[in-house]
Amino acid sequence: MFLFFVRHFNDIDHLTPVVWKMKKANHPVAVYCMNPRFDYRNDYRLGFLKDMGVTVDYLHNQFDGQRGRFHELLNSAMRTAYAVQQRFASDSQGSSFSKRLIGYLAGQAGTLFYKLLRFGYYDVQWARSILENSRARAICFDHVMPGLYVVGNLLQAAREMAIPSFSLPHGVLLYTNEATKPKSTDARRLAKFNGFGYIIVPNRLRRDLLVRSGVSAEKIFVLGCARYSNEWLEQNTKIIPRRIETTADGKNRLKVVFMPSKPQAHADLGRLSTTCSLLGDLKNIDVMIKPHTRAGGEKHLFKGNNLPDASHILTAELCEWADVSLVVGSSVITEALMRKKPALYLKYLHANTTLFEELGACWTINNEAELKNALISLQKNKEGIPYPAAGVLDYIKEVVYGGRSEKDVLGNYENFIVGRARDEAD
């Protein structure tokens, strides 16, 4: 069995296509959610895999034999607390303050119970039992810190049992300057990746950064980006839950989606707020904004500007709906370019440099006036973009195909994981 361990929406985005490809090829696969706080049952991608016959469950549901009365009580308390938290989180916008508070406190209680279970029961011996009972041939994670959840114990058990471990991407590095986040240090990267047997990265930019951080180059393999592969984009379009109501398109209207990066990534928050106000005042241009899912306490920046909040709409549907995508440092520019949609890069909103800018794969916008003029221009002519098609092709080759001429991204993932597992089993 090839085991894939997930924990949140972003790693599910990138791991689901690989699991799907391997299931189609009749490899035995299973997906286990390590995060008891995450409600995987409402995730359409995992639901799609389950409908295909893939085992999808909470890790602790499948491998959590009772170990006494105290363990049973903790387990029950954790599940109850998280169930309450998930119930109130599902309607957070419409809930009263008291309900939100109950949801928050329930989540905190659930985390406390989980930590007690984790340190009291989920040890290396428990991890070995998982690998033995599932007859694991390989274990696959995202680029996760070994100290989170039970990752470290699973990695140790796999080493002891000579089972290969893989770390797969949960995003795409596009910043060409290294100092984008305070926590992104060489020591942290080394601690994150050193325990994995094989590290898969989407592009050479990520590989080079890891090598400079001290990670062994022999462990790192550039295979491209599963999430943005043609094969998965085509399949994902068929299964995404639709939230945008279809209406008769106005002939002279332009549909725009703005997906800012995390505010903490050297963002100019003042100009970000100004830009949102500008977009909200444009005539004959329909703009939806989707704040970064980890915007945290800065979400107030996106309120009170006449822009519909598209947080509840999936990125794939927004890219499909929009005529134009506005980005700062997010990899969602990749989906827009794969769909042959214009991409405007709002360079003035952060202090970073990006790969798509350097490769000429976007319309670089240097200030608010340029943004307004560019959108008015595209409203009149949606094909009128000033950047060359060659730059887009160079970017897609580097980011989606990992710099390869071979474009079967998912096939490369499948062959690599299955091949390494077979080699180590011989």
Short mmCIF file of C-alpha atoms in Angstrom, two decimals:
data_model
loop_
_atom_site.label_atom_id
_atom_site.label_comp_id
_atom_site.label_asym_id
_atom_site.label_seq_id
_atom_site.Cartn_x
_atom_site.Cartn_y
_atom_site.Cartn_z
CA MET A 1 0.00 0.00 0.00
CA PHE A 2 1.21 3.50 -0.86
CA LEU A 3 0.24 5.75 2.05
CA PHE A 4 -0.35 9.48 1.60
CA PHE A 5 -0.67 11.63 4.72
CA VAL A 6 -2.43 15.01 4.48
CA ARG A 7 -3.20 17.73 6.98
CA HIS A 8 -4.81 20.74 5.28
CA PHE A 9 -6.20 22.21 2.07
CA ASN A 10 -2.91 23.22 0.43
CA ASP A 11 -1.18 19.86 0.63
CA ILE A 12 -4.40 18.15 -0.50
CA ASP A 13 -4.30 20.43 -3.56
CA HIS A 14 -0.92 19.05 -4.57
CA LEU A 15 -1.13 15.43 -3.38
CA THR A 16 -4.59 14.58 -4.75
CA PRO A 17 -3.47 14.56 -8.42
CA VAL A 18 -0.69 12.08 -7.61
CA VAL A 19 -3.02 9.76 -5.69
CA TRP A 20 -5.56 9.98 -8.53
CA LYS A 21 -2.92 9.06 -11.11
CA MET A 22 -1.68 6.12 -9.08
CA LYS A 23 -5.21 4.86 -8.41
CA LYS A 24 -5.99 4.98 -12.13
CA ALA A 25 -2.92 2.81 -12.70
CA ASN A 26 -4.29 0.31 -10.14
CA HIS A 27 -1.64 0.91 -7.51
CA PRO A 28 -2.93 0.34 -3.95
CA VAL A 29 -3.22 3.79 -2.36
CA ALA A 30 -4.73 5.23 0.80
CA VAL A 31 -5.03 8.78 2.13
CA TYR A 32 -5.01 9.47 5.86
CA CYS A 33 -5.64 12.85 7.42
CA MET A 34 -3.22 13.44 10.30
CA ASN A 35 -4.98 16.60 11.43
CA PRO A 36 -8.07 15.72 13.54
CA ARG A 37 -9.07 19.39 13.44
CA PHE A 38 -9.46 19.47 9.66
CA ASP A 39 -12.85 18.34 8.35
CA TYR A 40 -11.67 16.31 5.38
CA ARG A 41 -15.21 15.01 4.75
CA ASN A 42 -16.17 18.38 3.25
CA ASP A 43 -13.20 18.41 0.89
CA TYR A 44 -14.38 17.74 -2.67
CA ARG A 45 -10.99 16.39 -3.80
CA LEU A 46 -10.83 13.75 -1.08
CA GLY A 47 -14.49 12.95 -1.74
CA PHE A 48 -13.60 12.39 -5.39
CA LEU A 49 -10.81 10.00 -4.43
CA LYS A 50 -13.12 8.15 -2.05
CA ASP A 51 -15.70 7.71 -4.81
CA MET A 52 -12.95 6.11 -6.89
CA GLY A 53 -12.40 3.51 -4.18
CA VAL A 54 -9.43 5.09 -2.42
CA THR A 55 -9.39 4.59 1.34
CA VAL A 56 -9.74 8.07 2.86
CA ASP A 57 -10.05 8.50 6.61
CA TYR A 58 -8.63 10.12 9.71
CA LEU A 59 -5.41 8.33 10.61
CA HIS A 60 -6.63 7.85 14.16
CA ASN A 61 -9.90 6.28 13.01
CA GLN A 62 -8.12 3.53 11.15
CA PHE A 63 -5.26 2.85 13.56
CA ASP A 64 -6.36 3.75 17.05
CA GLY A 65 -7.01 0.59 19.01
CA GLN A 66 -8.22 1.37 22.52
CA ARG A 67 -5.49 1.30 25.16
CA GLY A 68 -7.45 1.67 28.33
CA ARG A 69 -10.17 3.82 29.83
CA PHE A 70 -8.17 7.03 29.93
CA HIS A 71 -7.22 6.72 26.26
CA GLU A 72 -10.86 6.11 25.38
CA LEU A 73 -12.00 9.19 27.32
CA LEU A 74 -9.35 11.43 25.74
CA ASN A 75 -10.17 10.13 22.28
CA SER A 76 -13.88 10.72 22.73
CA ALA A 77 -13.30 14.20 24.18
CA MET A 78 -11.03 15.15 21.27
CA ARG A 79 -13.52 14.01 18.63
CA THR A 80 -16.42 15.77 20.36
CA ALA A 81 -14.50 19.03 20.74
CA TYR A 82 -13.41 19.09 17.12
CA ALA A 83 -16.91 18.19 15.93
CA VAL A 84 -18.24 21.24 17.78
CA GLN A 85 -15.45 23.41 16.39
CA GLN A 86 -16.13 22.24 12.82
CA ARG A 87 -19.85 22.80 13.20
CA PHE A 88 -19.44 26.45 14.14
CA ALA A 89 -16.58 27.03 11.69
CA SER A 90 -18.83 26.00 8.79
CA ASP A 91 -20.94 29.13 9.32
CA SER A 92 -18.41 31.53 10.82
CA GLN A 93 -19.56 34.57 8.82
CA GLY A 94 -23.18 34.27 9.92
CA SER A 95 -22.56 33.17 13.48
CA SER A 96 -22.95 35.37 16.51
CA PHE A 97 -19.96 36.27 18.65
CA SER A 98 -20.99 33.75 21.29
CA LYS A 99 -21.15 30.92 18.74
CA ARG A 100 -17.78 31.85 17.30
CA LEU A 101 -16.36 31.90 20.80
CA ILE A 102 -17.77 28.44 21.51
CA GLY A 103 -16.23 27.16 18.28
CA TYR A 104 -12.86 28.69 19.15
CA LEU A 105 -12.84 27.28 22.70
CA ALA A 106 -13.91 23.85 21.43
CA GLY A 107 -11.03 23.89 18.96
CA GLN A 108 -8.56 24.81 21.70
CA ALA A 109 -9.87 22.01 23.91
CA GLY A 110 -9.64 19.52 21.05
CA THR A 111 -6.02 20.49 20.44
CA LEU A 112 -5.19 20.00 24.13
CA PHE A 113 -6.75 16.52 24.12
CA TYR A 114 -4.92 15.65 20.89
CA LYS A 115 -1.58 16.69 22.34
CA LEU A 116 -2.15 14.50 25.38
CA LEU A 117 -2.99 11.57 23.10
CA ARG A 118 -0.05 12.27 20.85
CA PHE A 119 2.55 12.33 23.59
CA GLY A 120 0.96 9.56 25.62
CA TYR A 121 0.03 7.00 22.97
CA TYR A 122 1.10 7.83 19.40
CA ASP A 123 4.71 6.72 19.65
CA VAL A 124 7.09 4.94 17.25
CA GLN A 125 5.68 1.55 18.19
CA TRP A 126 2.21 2.77 17.21
CA ALA A 127 3.66 4.11 13.93
CA ARG A 128 5.24 0.72 13.21
CA SER A 129 1.89 -0.97 13.71
CA ILE A 130 0.37 1.34 11.09
CA LEU A 131 3.01 0.42 8.52
CA GLU A 132 2.79 -3.27 9.34
CA ASN A 133 -1.01 -3.50 9.29
CA SER A 134 -1.31 -1.54 6.04
CA ARG A 135 1.60 -3.39 4.41
CA ALA A 136 3.06 -0.04 3.47
CA ARG A 137 5.36 0.06 0.47
CA ALA A 138 6.02 3.80 0.76
CA ILE A 139 4.89 6.74 2.89
CA CYS A 140 4.27 10.13 1.27
CA PHE A 141 3.89 13.50 2.97
CA ASP A 142 3.93 17.09 1.84
CA HIS A 143 6.81 19.42 2.75
CA VAL A 144 5.88 19.17 6.41
CA MET A 145 7.98 19.70 9.53
CA PRO A 146 8.69 16.29 11.16
CA GLY A 147 7.72 17.74 14.54
CA LEU A 148 4.11 18.25 13.48
CA TYR A 149 1.42 15.68 14.24
CA VAL A 150 2.96 12.19 14.14
CA VAL A 151 5.27 12.72 11.15
CA GLY A 152 8.51 12.17 13.06
CA ASN A 153 7.40 8.84 14.50
CA LEU A 154 6.20 7.60 11.12
CA LEU A 155 9.52 8.56 9.53
CA GLN A 156 11.49 6.80 12.24
CA ALA A 157 9.36 3.66 11.94
CA ALA A 158 9.78 3.69 8.15
CA ARG A 159 13.58 3.95 8.48
CA GLU A 160 13.63 1.02 10.90
CA MET A 161 11.52 -1.04 8.51
CA ALA A 162 13.41 0.03 5.34
CA ILE A 163 10.29 1.65 3.84
CA PRO A 164 11.01 4.66 1.61
CA SER A 165 9.64 8.06 2.60
CA PHE A 166 8.78 10.87 0.20
CA SER A 167 8.25 14.58 0.75
CA LEU A 168 6.07 16.07 -2.02
CA PRO A 169 5.42 19.76 -2.73
CA HIS A 170 2.54 21.63 -1.11
CA GLY A 171 3.20 24.77 -3.11
CA VAL A 172 5.47 26.36 -5.67
CA LEU A 173 8.42 28.59 -4.81
CA LEU A 174 8.35 31.60 -7.12
CA TYR A 175 10.23 34.20 -5.07
CA THR A 176 13.74 34.67 -6.42
CA ASN A 177 14.86 36.51 -3.28
CA GLU A 178 15.36 34.26 -0.26
CA ALA A 179 14.35 36.52 2.64
CA THR A 180 10.57 36.47 2.13
CA LYS A 181 9.46 35.11 5.51
CA PRO A 182 11.19 35.45 8.91
CA LYS A 183 10.83 31.73 9.66
CA SER A 184 12.36 30.60 6.35
CA THR A 185 15.92 29.96 7.49
CA ASP A 186 18.57 27.47 6.39
CA ALA A 187 18.38 25.73 9.76
CA ARG A 188 14.60 25.35 9.54
CA ARG A 189 14.77 23.98 6.00
CA LEU A 190 17.46 21.49 6.98
CA ALA A 191 15.40 20.33 9.98
CA LYS A 192 12.32 20.01 7.79
CA PHE A 193 13.80 17.89 5.01
CA ASN A 194 16.68 15.92 6.52
CA GLY A 195 14.51 13.06 7.76
CA PHE A 196 12.94 12.21 4.38
CA GLY A 197 14.43 9.66 2.03
CA TYR A 198 13.34 11.44 -1.15
CA ILE A 199 12.38 15.08 -1.64
CA ILE A 200 10.37 16.04 -4.70
CA VAL A 201 10.30 19.70 -5.74
CA PRO A 202 8.46 21.38 -8.62
CA ASN A 203 11.28 23.54 -9.96
CA ARG A 204 15.01 24.14 -9.91
CA LEU A 205 14.56 27.31 -7.91
CA ARG A 206 13.34 25.25 -4.96
CA ARG A 207 16.03 22.61 -5.38
CA ASP A 208 18.83 25.18 -5.43
CA LEU A 209 17.48 26.86 -2.30
CA LEU A 210 17.40 23.56 -0.41
CA VAL A 211 20.92 22.66 -1.52
CA ARG A 212 22.20 26.03 -0.31
CA SER A 213 20.50 25.30 3.01
CA GLY A 214 22.54 22.11 3.44
CA VAL A 215 20.03 19.50 2.21
CA SER A 216 21.77 16.73 0.28
CA ALA A 217 21.38 17.26 -3.47
CA GLU A 218 21.22 13.48 -3.92
CA LYS A 219 17.86 13.45 -2.12
CA ILE A 220 16.21 16.14 -4.24
CA PHE A 221 14.37 15.45 -7.49
CA VAL A 222 12.72 18.05 -9.75
CA LEU A 223 9.49 16.61 -11.17
CA GLY A 224 7.30 19.64 -11.89
CA CYS A 225 3.99 20.66 -10.34
CA ALA A 226 1.22 18.07 -10.07
CA ARG A 227 -1.48 20.59 -9.17
CA TYR A 228 -1.04 22.62 -12.36
CA SER A 229 -0.42 19.74 -14.76
CA ASN A 230 -2.66 19.69 -17.84
CA GLU A 231 -4.00 16.27 -16.92
CA TRP A 232 -5.16 17.36 -13.47
CA LEU A 233 -6.49 20.77 -14.55
CA GLU A 234 -8.73 19.02 -17.06
CA GLN A 235 -9.97 16.52 -14.47
CA ASN A 236 -10.38 19.12 -11.72
CA THR A 237 -12.60 21.24 -13.96
CA LYS A 238 -15.06 18.33 -14.05
CA ILE A 239 -15.35 17.89 -10.29
CA ILE A 240 -15.08 21.34 -8.65
CA PRO A 241 -18.26 22.38 -6.79
CA ARG A 242 -19.67 25.43 -8.60
CA ARG A 243 -20.43 28.53 -6.56
CA ILE A 244 -20.50 31.29 -9.19
CA GLU A 245 -23.90 31.87 -10.70
CA THR A 246 -23.82 31.98 -14.48
CA THR A 247 -25.26 35.15 -15.98
CA ALA A 248 -25.41 36.65 -19.43
CA ASP A 249 -22.05 38.30 -19.92
CA GLY A 250 -22.12 42.00 -20.69
CA LYS A 251 -20.30 42.61 -23.95
CA ASN A 252 -18.15 45.40 -22.57
CA ARG A 253 -17.59 44.05 -19.06
CA LEU A 254 -14.31 42.62 -17.81
CA LYS A 255 -14.22 39.90 -15.14
CA VAL A 256 -11.25 40.21 -12.79
CA VAL A 257 -10.10 38.11 -9.85
CA PHE A 258 -7.57 39.46 -7.35
CA MET A 259 -5.74 36.88 -5.23
CA PRO A 260 -3.21 38.62 -2.95
CA SER A 261 -0.33 36.80 -1.32
CA LYS A 262 0.14 36.43 2.43
CA PRO A 263 0.36 39.95 3.90
CA GLN A 264 3.40 38.95 5.97
CA ALA A 265 5.45 38.27 2.81
CA HIS A 266 6.89 41.80 2.61
CA ALA A 267 3.52 43.24 1.52
CA ASP A 268 2.80 46.96 1.45
CA LEU A 269 -0.44 46.86 3.42
CA GLY A 270 -1.25 50.52 2.92
CA ARG A 271 -1.07 50.32 -0.87
CA LEU A 272 -2.90 46.99 -0.78
CA SER A 273 -5.84 48.71 0.89
CA THR A 274 -5.66 51.56 -1.65
CA THR A 275 -5.63 49.07 -4.52
CA CYS A 276 -8.72 47.32 -3.19
CA SER A 277 -10.56 50.66 -3.05
CA LEU A 278 -9.46 51.46 -6.59
CA LEU A 279 -10.73 48.14 -7.88
CA GLY A 280 -14.04 48.58 -6.11
CA ASP A 281 -14.65 51.92 -7.88
CA LEU A 282 -14.00 50.77 -11.46
CA LYS A 283 -16.91 50.94 -13.89
CA ASN A 284 -17.95 48.05 -16.17
CA ILE A 285 -15.37 45.81 -14.50
CA ASP A 286 -16.50 42.99 -12.21
CA VAL A 287 -13.87 42.27 -9.56
CA MET A 288 -13.83 39.48 -6.98
CA ILE A 289 -11.16 39.26 -4.32
CA LYS A 290 -9.99 36.10 -2.60
CA PRO A 291 -7.74 36.94 0.37
CA HIS A 292 -4.97 34.47 1.01
CA THR A 293 -6.23 31.58 3.11
CA ARG A 294 -3.58 32.40 5.70
CA ALA A 295 -4.10 36.16 5.72
CA GLY A 296 -4.75 35.95 9.46
CA GLY A 297 -5.46 39.19 11.26
CA GLU A 298 -5.00 41.25 8.09
CA LYS A 299 -8.33 40.15 6.60
CA HIS A 300 -9.82 43.50 7.60
CA LEU A 301 -7.82 45.05 4.75
CA PHE A 302 -10.21 43.49 2.25
CA LYS A 303 -13.43 44.81 3.77
CA GLY A 304 -15.43 47.97 3.06
CA ASN A 305 -14.29 48.47 -0.55
CA ASN A 306 -17.25 47.23 -2.63
CA LEU A 307 -15.38 44.07 -3.62
CA PRO A 308 -17.24 40.76 -3.28
CA ASP A 309 -15.33 38.42 -0.95
CA ALA A 310 -14.71 35.21 -2.89
CA SER A 311 -13.15 33.30 0.03
CA HIS A 312 -15.87 30.63 -0.29
CA ILE A 313 -15.16 30.07 -4.01
CA LEU A 314 -12.47 27.65 -5.12
CA THR A 315 -9.45 29.13 -6.86
CA ALA A 316 -9.91 26.85 -9.87
CA GLU A 317 -13.43 28.16 -10.46
CA LEU A 318 -12.30 31.76 -10.06
CA CYS A 319 -9.54 31.29 -12.64
CA GLU A 320 -12.05 29.69 -14.98
CA TRP A 321 -14.54 32.55 -14.49
CA ALA A 322 -12.14 35.47 -14.75
CA ASP A 323 -10.93 37.16 -17.92
CA VAL A 324 -7.95 38.53 -16.01
CA SER A 325 -6.06 37.49 -12.86
CA LEU A 326 -4.29 39.95 -10.56
CA VAL A 327 -1.49 38.43 -8.50
CA VAL A 328 1.40 39.46 -6.28
CA GLY A 329 3.50 36.42 -5.38
CA SER A 330 1.01 33.56 -5.44
CA SER A 331 1.45 30.47 -7.59
CA VAL A 332 -2.15 30.84 -8.78
CA ILE A 333 -0.66 32.84 -11.64
CA THR A 334 0.30 29.42 -12.98
CA GLU A 335 -3.31 28.31 -13.37
CA ALA A 336 -4.21 31.56 -15.12
CA LEU A 337 -1.31 31.14 -17.56
CA MET A 338 -2.14 27.47 -18.15
CA ARG A 339 -5.67 28.62 -19.06
CA LYS A 340 -4.17 31.22 -21.43
CA LYS A 341 -5.64 34.08 -19.39
CA PRO A 342 -3.89 37.48 -18.97
CA ALA A 343 -1.99 37.80 -15.70
CA LEU A 344 -1.24 41.19 -14.16
CA TYR A 345 1.57 41.19 -11.61
CA LEU A 346 1.14 43.97 -9.04
CA LYS A 347 4.83 44.39 -8.35
CA TYR A 348 4.38 47.54 -6.30
CA LEU A 349 2.50 45.67 -3.56
CA HIS A 350 5.51 43.83 -2.15
CA ALA A 351 9.29 44.00 -1.78
CA ASN A 352 10.07 40.63 -3.39
CA THR A 353 11.24 39.54 -6.82
CA THR A 354 9.54 36.72 -8.72
CA LEU A 355 10.36 34.09 -11.30
CA PHE A 356 7.43 34.99 -13.55
CA GLU A 357 8.60 38.61 -13.69
CA GLU A 358 12.15 37.60 -14.56
CA LEU A 359 10.94 35.25 -17.31
CA GLY A 360 8.60 37.87 -18.77
CA ALA A 361 5.49 35.74 -18.24
CA CYS A 362 3.23 38.51 -16.95
CA TRP A 363 2.18 42.12 -17.34
CA THR A 364 4.22 43.88 -14.68
CA ILE A 365 2.30 46.71 -12.99
CA ASN A 366 4.38 49.27 -11.09
CA ASN A 367 1.73 51.53 -9.55
CA GLU A 368 -2.00 52.10 -9.15
CA ALA A 369 -2.30 54.29 -12.25
CA GLU A 370 -0.77 51.55 -14.42
CA LEU A 371 -3.21 49.05 -12.96
CA LYS A 372 -6.22 51.20 -13.76
CA ASN A 373 -5.02 51.88 -17.30
CA ALA A 374 -4.22 48.21 -17.92
CA LEU A 375 -7.70 47.08 -16.84
CA ILE A 376 -9.42 49.76 -18.94
CA SER A 377 -7.29 48.65 -21.90
CA LEU A 378 -8.20 44.97 -21.39
CA GLN A 379 -11.85 45.91 -21.08
CA LYS A 380 -11.66 47.21 -24.63
CA ASN A 381 -9.45 44.39 -25.93
CA LYS A 382 -8.99 41.25 -23.83
CA GLU A 383 -6.28 40.00 -26.17
CA GLY A 384 -4.15 43.13 -25.86
CA ILE A 385 -1.34 41.99 -23.56
CA PRO A 386 2.19 43.41 -23.82
CA TYR A 387 4.21 40.36 -22.72
CA PRO A 388 5.39 37.69 -25.18
CA ALA A 389 4.00 34.17 -25.47
CA ALA A 390 7.57 32.88 -25.32
CA GLY A 391 7.92 34.15 -21.75
CA VAL A 392 4.79 32.26 -20.72
CA LEU A 393 6.05 29.06 -22.34
CA ASP A 394 9.40 29.41 -20.58
CA TYR A 395 7.64 29.88 -17.25
CA ILE A 396 5.32 26.90 -17.74
CA LYS A 397 8.20 24.68 -18.76
CA GLU A 398 10.19 25.65 -15.68
CA VAL A 399 7.39 25.58 -13.10
CA VAL A 400 4.87 23.02 -14.34
CA TYR A 401 7.20 20.63 -16.15
CA GLY A 402 10.22 21.09 -13.90
CA GLY A 403 12.40 22.36 -16.77
CA ARG A 404 11.81 19.14 -18.72
CA SER A 405 10.67 18.69 -22.29
CA GLU A 406 8.68 15.68 -21.03
CA LYS A 407 5.20 16.94 -20.12
CA ASP A 408 3.73 13.89 -18.38
CA VAL A 409 4.06 15.36 -14.90
CA LEU A 410 1.76 12.92 -13.11
CA GLY A 411 3.31 9.98 -14.93
CA ASN A 412 6.72 11.11 -13.71
CA TYR A 413 5.47 11.27 -10.12
CA GLU A 414 3.90 7.83 -10.38
CA ASN A 415 6.97 6.23 -11.94
CA PHE A 416 9.32 7.83 -9.45
CA ILE A 417 7.42 6.79 -6.31
CA VAL A 418 6.59 3.29 -7.51
CA GLY A 419 10.08 2.76 -8.94
CA ARG A 420 11.90 3.81 -5.79
CA ALA A 421 9.61 1.68 -3.63
CA ARG A 422 10.26 -1.31 -5.86
CA ASP A 423 14.02 -0.76 -5.87
CA GLU A 424 14.21 -0.55 -2.08
CA ALA A 425 12.02 -3.63 -1.64
CA ASP A 426 14.34 -5.78 -3.81
#
